[in-house]
GROMACS .gro file of C-alpha atoms in nm:
model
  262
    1UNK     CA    1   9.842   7.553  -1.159
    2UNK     CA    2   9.591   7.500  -1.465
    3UNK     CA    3   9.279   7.306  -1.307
    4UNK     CA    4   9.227   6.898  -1.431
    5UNK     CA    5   9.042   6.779  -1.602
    6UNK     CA    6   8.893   6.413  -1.585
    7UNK     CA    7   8.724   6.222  -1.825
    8UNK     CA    8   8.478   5.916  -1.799
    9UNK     CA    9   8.668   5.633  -2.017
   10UNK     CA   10   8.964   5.598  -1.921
   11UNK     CA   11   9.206   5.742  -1.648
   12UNK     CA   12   9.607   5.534  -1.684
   13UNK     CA   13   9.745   5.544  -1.326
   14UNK     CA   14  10.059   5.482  -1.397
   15UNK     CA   15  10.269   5.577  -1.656
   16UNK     CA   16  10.676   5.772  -1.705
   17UNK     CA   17  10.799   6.046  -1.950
   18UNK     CA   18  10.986   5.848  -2.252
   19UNK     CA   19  11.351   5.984  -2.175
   20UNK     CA   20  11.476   5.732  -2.455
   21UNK     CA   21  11.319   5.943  -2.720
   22UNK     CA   22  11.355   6.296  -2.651
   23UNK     CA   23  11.533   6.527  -2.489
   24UNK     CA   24  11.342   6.787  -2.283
   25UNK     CA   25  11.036   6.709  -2.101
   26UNK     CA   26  10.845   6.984  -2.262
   27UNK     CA   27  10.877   6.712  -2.572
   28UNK     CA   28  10.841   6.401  -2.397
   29UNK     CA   29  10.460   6.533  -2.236
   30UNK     CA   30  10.378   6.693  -2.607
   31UNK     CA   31  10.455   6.245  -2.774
   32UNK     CA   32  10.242   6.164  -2.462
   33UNK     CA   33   9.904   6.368  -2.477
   34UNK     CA   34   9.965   6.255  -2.846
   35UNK     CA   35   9.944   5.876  -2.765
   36UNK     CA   36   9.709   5.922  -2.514
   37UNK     CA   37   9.426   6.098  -2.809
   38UNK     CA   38   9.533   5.805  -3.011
   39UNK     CA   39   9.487   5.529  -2.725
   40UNK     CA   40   9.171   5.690  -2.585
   41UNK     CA   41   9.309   5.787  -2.280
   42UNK     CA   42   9.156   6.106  -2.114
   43UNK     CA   43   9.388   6.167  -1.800
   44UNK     CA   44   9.740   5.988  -1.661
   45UNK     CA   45   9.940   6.026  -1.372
   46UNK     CA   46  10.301   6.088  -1.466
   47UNK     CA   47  10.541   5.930  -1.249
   48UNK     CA   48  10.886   6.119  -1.208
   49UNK     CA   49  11.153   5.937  -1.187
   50UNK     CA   50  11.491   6.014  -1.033
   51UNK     CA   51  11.742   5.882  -1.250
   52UNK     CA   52  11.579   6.025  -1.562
   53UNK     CA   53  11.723   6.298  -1.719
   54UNK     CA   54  11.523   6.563  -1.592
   55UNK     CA   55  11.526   6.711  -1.282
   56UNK     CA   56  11.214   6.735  -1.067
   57UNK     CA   57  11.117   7.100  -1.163
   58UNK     CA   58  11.192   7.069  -1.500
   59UNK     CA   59  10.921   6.764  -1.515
   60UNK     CA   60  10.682   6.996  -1.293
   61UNK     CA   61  10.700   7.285  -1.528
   62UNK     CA   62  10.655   7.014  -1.839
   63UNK     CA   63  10.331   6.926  -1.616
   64UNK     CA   64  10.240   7.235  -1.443
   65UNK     CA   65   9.978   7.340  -1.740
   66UNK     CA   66   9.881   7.036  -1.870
   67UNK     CA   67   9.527   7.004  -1.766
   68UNK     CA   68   9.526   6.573  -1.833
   69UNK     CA   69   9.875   6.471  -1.670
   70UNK     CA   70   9.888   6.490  -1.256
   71UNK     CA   71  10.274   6.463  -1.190
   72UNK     CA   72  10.343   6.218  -0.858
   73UNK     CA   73  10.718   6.279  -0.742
   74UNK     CA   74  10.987   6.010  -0.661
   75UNK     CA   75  11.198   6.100  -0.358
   76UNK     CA   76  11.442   5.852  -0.190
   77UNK     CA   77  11.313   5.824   0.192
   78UNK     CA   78  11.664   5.764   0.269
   79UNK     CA   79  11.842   6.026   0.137
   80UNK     CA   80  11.785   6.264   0.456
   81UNK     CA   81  11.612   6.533   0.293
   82UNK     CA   82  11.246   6.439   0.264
   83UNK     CA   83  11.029   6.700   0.443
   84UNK     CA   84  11.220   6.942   0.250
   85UNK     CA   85  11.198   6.749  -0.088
   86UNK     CA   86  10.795   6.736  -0.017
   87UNK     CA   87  10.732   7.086   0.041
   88UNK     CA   88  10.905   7.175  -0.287
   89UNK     CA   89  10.733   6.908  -0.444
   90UNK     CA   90  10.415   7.015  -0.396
   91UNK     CA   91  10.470   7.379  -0.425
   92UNK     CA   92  10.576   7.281  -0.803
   93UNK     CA   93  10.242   7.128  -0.869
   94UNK     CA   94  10.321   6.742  -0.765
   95UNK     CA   95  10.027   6.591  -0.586
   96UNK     CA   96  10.148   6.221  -0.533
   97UNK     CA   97  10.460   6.047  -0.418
   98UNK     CA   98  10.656   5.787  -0.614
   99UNK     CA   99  10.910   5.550  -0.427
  100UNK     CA  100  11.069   5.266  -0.601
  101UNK     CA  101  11.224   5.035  -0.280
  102UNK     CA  102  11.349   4.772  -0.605
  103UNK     CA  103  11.624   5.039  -0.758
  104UNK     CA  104  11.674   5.260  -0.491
  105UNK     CA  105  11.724   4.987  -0.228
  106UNK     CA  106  11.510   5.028   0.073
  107UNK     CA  107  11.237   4.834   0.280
  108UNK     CA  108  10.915   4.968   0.224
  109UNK     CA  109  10.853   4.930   0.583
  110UNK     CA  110  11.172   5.121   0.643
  111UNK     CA  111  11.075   5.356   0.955
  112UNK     CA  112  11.180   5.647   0.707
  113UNK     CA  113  10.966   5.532   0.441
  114UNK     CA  114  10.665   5.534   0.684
  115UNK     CA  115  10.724   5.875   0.765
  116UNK     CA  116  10.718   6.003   0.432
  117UNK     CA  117  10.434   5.811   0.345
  118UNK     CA  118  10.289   5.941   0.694
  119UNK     CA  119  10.379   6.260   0.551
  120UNK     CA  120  10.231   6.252   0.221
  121UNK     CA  121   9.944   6.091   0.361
  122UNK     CA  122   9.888   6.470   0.531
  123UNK     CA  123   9.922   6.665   0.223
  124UNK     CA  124   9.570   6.450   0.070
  125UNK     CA  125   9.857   6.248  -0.141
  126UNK     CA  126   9.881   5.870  -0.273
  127UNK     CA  127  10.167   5.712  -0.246
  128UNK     CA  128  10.293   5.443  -0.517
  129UNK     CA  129  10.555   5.235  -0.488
  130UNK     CA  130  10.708   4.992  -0.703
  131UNK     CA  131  10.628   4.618  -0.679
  132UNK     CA  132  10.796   4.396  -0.943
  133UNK     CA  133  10.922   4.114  -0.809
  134UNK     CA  134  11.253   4.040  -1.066
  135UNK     CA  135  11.511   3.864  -0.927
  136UNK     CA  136  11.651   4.160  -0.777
  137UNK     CA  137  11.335   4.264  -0.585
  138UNK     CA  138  11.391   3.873  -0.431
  139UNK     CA  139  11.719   3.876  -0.412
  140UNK     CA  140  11.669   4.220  -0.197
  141UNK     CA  141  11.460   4.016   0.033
  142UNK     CA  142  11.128   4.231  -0.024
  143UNK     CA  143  10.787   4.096   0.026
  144UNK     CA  144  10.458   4.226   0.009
  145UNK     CA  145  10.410   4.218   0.335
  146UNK     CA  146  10.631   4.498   0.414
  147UNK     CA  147  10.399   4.726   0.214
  148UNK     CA  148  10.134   4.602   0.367
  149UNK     CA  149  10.274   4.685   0.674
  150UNK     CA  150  10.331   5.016   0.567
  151UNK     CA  151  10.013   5.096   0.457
  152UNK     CA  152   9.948   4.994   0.799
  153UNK     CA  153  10.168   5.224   0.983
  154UNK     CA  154  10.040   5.525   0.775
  155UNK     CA  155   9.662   5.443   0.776
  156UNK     CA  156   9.562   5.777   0.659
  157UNK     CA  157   9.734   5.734   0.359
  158UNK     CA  158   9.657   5.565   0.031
  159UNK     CA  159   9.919   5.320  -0.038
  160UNK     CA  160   9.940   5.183  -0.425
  161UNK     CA  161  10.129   4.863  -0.485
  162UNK     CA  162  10.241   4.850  -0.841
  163UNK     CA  163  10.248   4.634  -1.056
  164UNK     CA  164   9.970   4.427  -0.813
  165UNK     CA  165  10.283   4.237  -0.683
  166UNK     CA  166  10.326   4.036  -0.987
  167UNK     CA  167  10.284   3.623  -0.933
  168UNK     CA  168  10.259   3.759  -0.564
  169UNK     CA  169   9.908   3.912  -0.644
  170UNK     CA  170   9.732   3.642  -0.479
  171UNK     CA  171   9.969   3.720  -0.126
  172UNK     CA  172   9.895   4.091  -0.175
  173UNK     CA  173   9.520   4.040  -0.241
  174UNK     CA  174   9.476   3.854   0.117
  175UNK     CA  175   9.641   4.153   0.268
  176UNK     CA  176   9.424   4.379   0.094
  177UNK     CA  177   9.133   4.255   0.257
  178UNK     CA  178   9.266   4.313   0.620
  179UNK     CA  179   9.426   4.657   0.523
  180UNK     CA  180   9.117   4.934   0.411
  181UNK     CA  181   9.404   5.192   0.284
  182UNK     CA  182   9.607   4.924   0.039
  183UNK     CA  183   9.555   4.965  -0.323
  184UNK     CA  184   9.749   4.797  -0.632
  185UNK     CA  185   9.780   4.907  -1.010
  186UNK     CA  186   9.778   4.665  -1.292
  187UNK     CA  187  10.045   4.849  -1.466
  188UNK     CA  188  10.324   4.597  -1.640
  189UNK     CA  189  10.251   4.261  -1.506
  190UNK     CA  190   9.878   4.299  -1.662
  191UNK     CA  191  10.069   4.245  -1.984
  192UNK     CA  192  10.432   4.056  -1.931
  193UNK     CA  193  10.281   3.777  -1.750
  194UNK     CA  194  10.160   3.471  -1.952
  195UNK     CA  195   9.774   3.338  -1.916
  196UNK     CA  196   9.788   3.155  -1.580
  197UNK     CA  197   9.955   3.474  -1.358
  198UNK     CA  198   9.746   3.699  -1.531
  199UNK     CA  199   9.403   3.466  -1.457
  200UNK     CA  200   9.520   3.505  -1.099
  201UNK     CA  201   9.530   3.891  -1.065
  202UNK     CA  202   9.180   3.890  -1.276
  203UNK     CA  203   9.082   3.653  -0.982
  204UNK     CA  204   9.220   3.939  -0.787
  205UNK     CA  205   9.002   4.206  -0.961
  206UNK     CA  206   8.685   4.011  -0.885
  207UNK     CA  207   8.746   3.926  -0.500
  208UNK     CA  208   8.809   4.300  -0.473
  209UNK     CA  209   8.506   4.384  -0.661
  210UNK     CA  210   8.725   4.658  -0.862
  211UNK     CA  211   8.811   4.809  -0.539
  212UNK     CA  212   9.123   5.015  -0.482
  213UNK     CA  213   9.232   4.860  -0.861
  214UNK     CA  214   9.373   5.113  -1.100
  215UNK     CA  215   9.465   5.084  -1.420
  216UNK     CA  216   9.824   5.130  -1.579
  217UNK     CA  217  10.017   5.097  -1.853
  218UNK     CA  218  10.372   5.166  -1.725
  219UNK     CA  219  10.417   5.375  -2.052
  220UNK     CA  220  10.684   5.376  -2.238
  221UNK     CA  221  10.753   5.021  -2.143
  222UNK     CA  222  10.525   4.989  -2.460
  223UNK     CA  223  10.323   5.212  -2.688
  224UNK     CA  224   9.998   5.332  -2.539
  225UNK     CA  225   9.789   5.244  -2.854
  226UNK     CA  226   9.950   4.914  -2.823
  227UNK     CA  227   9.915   4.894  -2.404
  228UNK     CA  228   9.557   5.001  -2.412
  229UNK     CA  229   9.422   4.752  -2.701
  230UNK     CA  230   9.555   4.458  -2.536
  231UNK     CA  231   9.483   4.580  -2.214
  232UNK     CA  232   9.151   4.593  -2.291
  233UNK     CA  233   9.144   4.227  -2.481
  234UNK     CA  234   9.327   4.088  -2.209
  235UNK     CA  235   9.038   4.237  -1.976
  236UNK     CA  236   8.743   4.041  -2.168
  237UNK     CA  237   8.915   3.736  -2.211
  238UNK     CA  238   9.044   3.708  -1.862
  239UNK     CA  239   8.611   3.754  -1.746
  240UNK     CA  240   8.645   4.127  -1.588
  241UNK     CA  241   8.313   4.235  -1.681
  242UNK     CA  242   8.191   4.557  -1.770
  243UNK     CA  243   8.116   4.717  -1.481
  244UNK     CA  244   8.468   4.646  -1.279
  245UNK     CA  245   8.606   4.740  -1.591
  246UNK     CA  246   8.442   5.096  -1.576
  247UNK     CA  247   8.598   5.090  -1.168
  248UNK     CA  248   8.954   4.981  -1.253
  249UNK     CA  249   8.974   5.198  -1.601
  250UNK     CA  250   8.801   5.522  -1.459
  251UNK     CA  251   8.619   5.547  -1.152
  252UNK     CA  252   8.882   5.435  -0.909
  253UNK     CA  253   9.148   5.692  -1.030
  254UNK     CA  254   8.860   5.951  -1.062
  255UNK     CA  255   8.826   5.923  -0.630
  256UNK     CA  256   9.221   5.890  -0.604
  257UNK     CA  257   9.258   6.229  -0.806
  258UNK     CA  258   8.999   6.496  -0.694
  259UNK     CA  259   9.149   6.577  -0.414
  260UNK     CA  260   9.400   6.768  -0.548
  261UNK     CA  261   9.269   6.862  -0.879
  262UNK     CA  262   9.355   7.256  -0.886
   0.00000   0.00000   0.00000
């Protein structure tokens, strides 16, 4: 596998292969390293997704060479083949683990979600999982605490909640601070979310001190040009100065990455 490479500007944490505009993965990474010398962006983590229309190794050989894009795998914790799905996964070149309770329709403190978190947790991996709270995320009856509880249960893992729970950020904020291995993303809700949500995960940002706080665009939910520029307006007018900034846009992701960066 071609070594990474990191820069010192900006690192996106969380972002998909556009399946809406092209047809082989191969193409959808070539649009992507594209936007990303447009937006600025120097590395990403590429989050498979299951239901796309590529299959995990064609995604990993898209990836496999691509110095700038780290490739984190979704596998359903349910489905009854996990240990086998995570050795393949990393033999491929994966080096993170995507789960997505919300569509795939789990607890995240499922005892079989532990365990593959437990799991990754021994490989050096993170582990994100998906933390919108739509109506079907509520409707599901999913909380935050069950990820914190998770994190919990698999305490040598790092555990990323996206999306930094949404209007829950200030719930998953209070659990932050009791458990050392949870992290969130500010992927999506850093940009859906009108002023008074979003003043309440900046509030987040600053009780953390940029702690275990990545930064993501959920790409191609919009254009990275686009993501990044209001991102990054958003970010000034919402008083996240300039040196969380450089934690949350850089740093953070830098010590969540080099792990496993050959």
């Amino acid at each position: 596998m071609t070594s990474k490479h990191y820069g010192d500007q900006l690192i996106d944490a969380h972002l998909h292969l556009d399946d809406r505009e092209h047809t082989t993965a191969v193409g959808a990474v070539a649009t992507l390293l594209s936007q990303m010398d447009t937006a600025g962006v120097d590395h990403a983590v590429v989050l498979h997704l299951k239901w796309q229309r590529w299959s995990m190794a064609e995604v990993a050989e898209a990836l496999v060479h691509q110095p700038r894009l780290t490739g984190f795998v979704n596998i359903d914790p349910v489905s009854g083949r996990q240990p086998s799905d995570l050795a393949e996964a990393s033999a491929m070149g994966f080096r993170g683990l995507k789960l997505h309770p919300r569509l795939q329709r789990y607890r995240p403190d499922d005892p079989r979600c532990i365990e593959l978190v437990q799991q990754a947790g021994a490989l050096g991996w993170p582990t994100v999982l998906d933390c919108f709270p739509d109506g079907e995320w509520l409707l599901a009856g999913l909380d935050v605490r069950q990820y914190a509880i998770l994190a919990r249960e698999a305490p040598a893992s790092r555990v990323i909640v996206a999306h930094a729970a949404g209007h829950h950020c200030l719930d998953l904020l209070m659990l932050a601070k009791r458990v050392p291995n949870l992290w969130f993303d500010l992927s999506y809700s850093w940009l859906y979310y009108e002023p008074g949500v979003i003043a309440d995960i900046a509030y987040c940002i600053r009780s953390m001190r940029g702690e275990r706080v990545l930064f993501g665009t959920d790409y191609p939910d919009r254009g990275l040009p686009e993501s990044i520029q209001r991102s990054l307006e958003r970010l000034a007018e919402h008083g996240v100065d300039a040196d969380l900034q450089r934690k949350i846009l850089w740093q953070n992701a830098y010590r969540l990455l080099q792990t496993h960066s050959v």
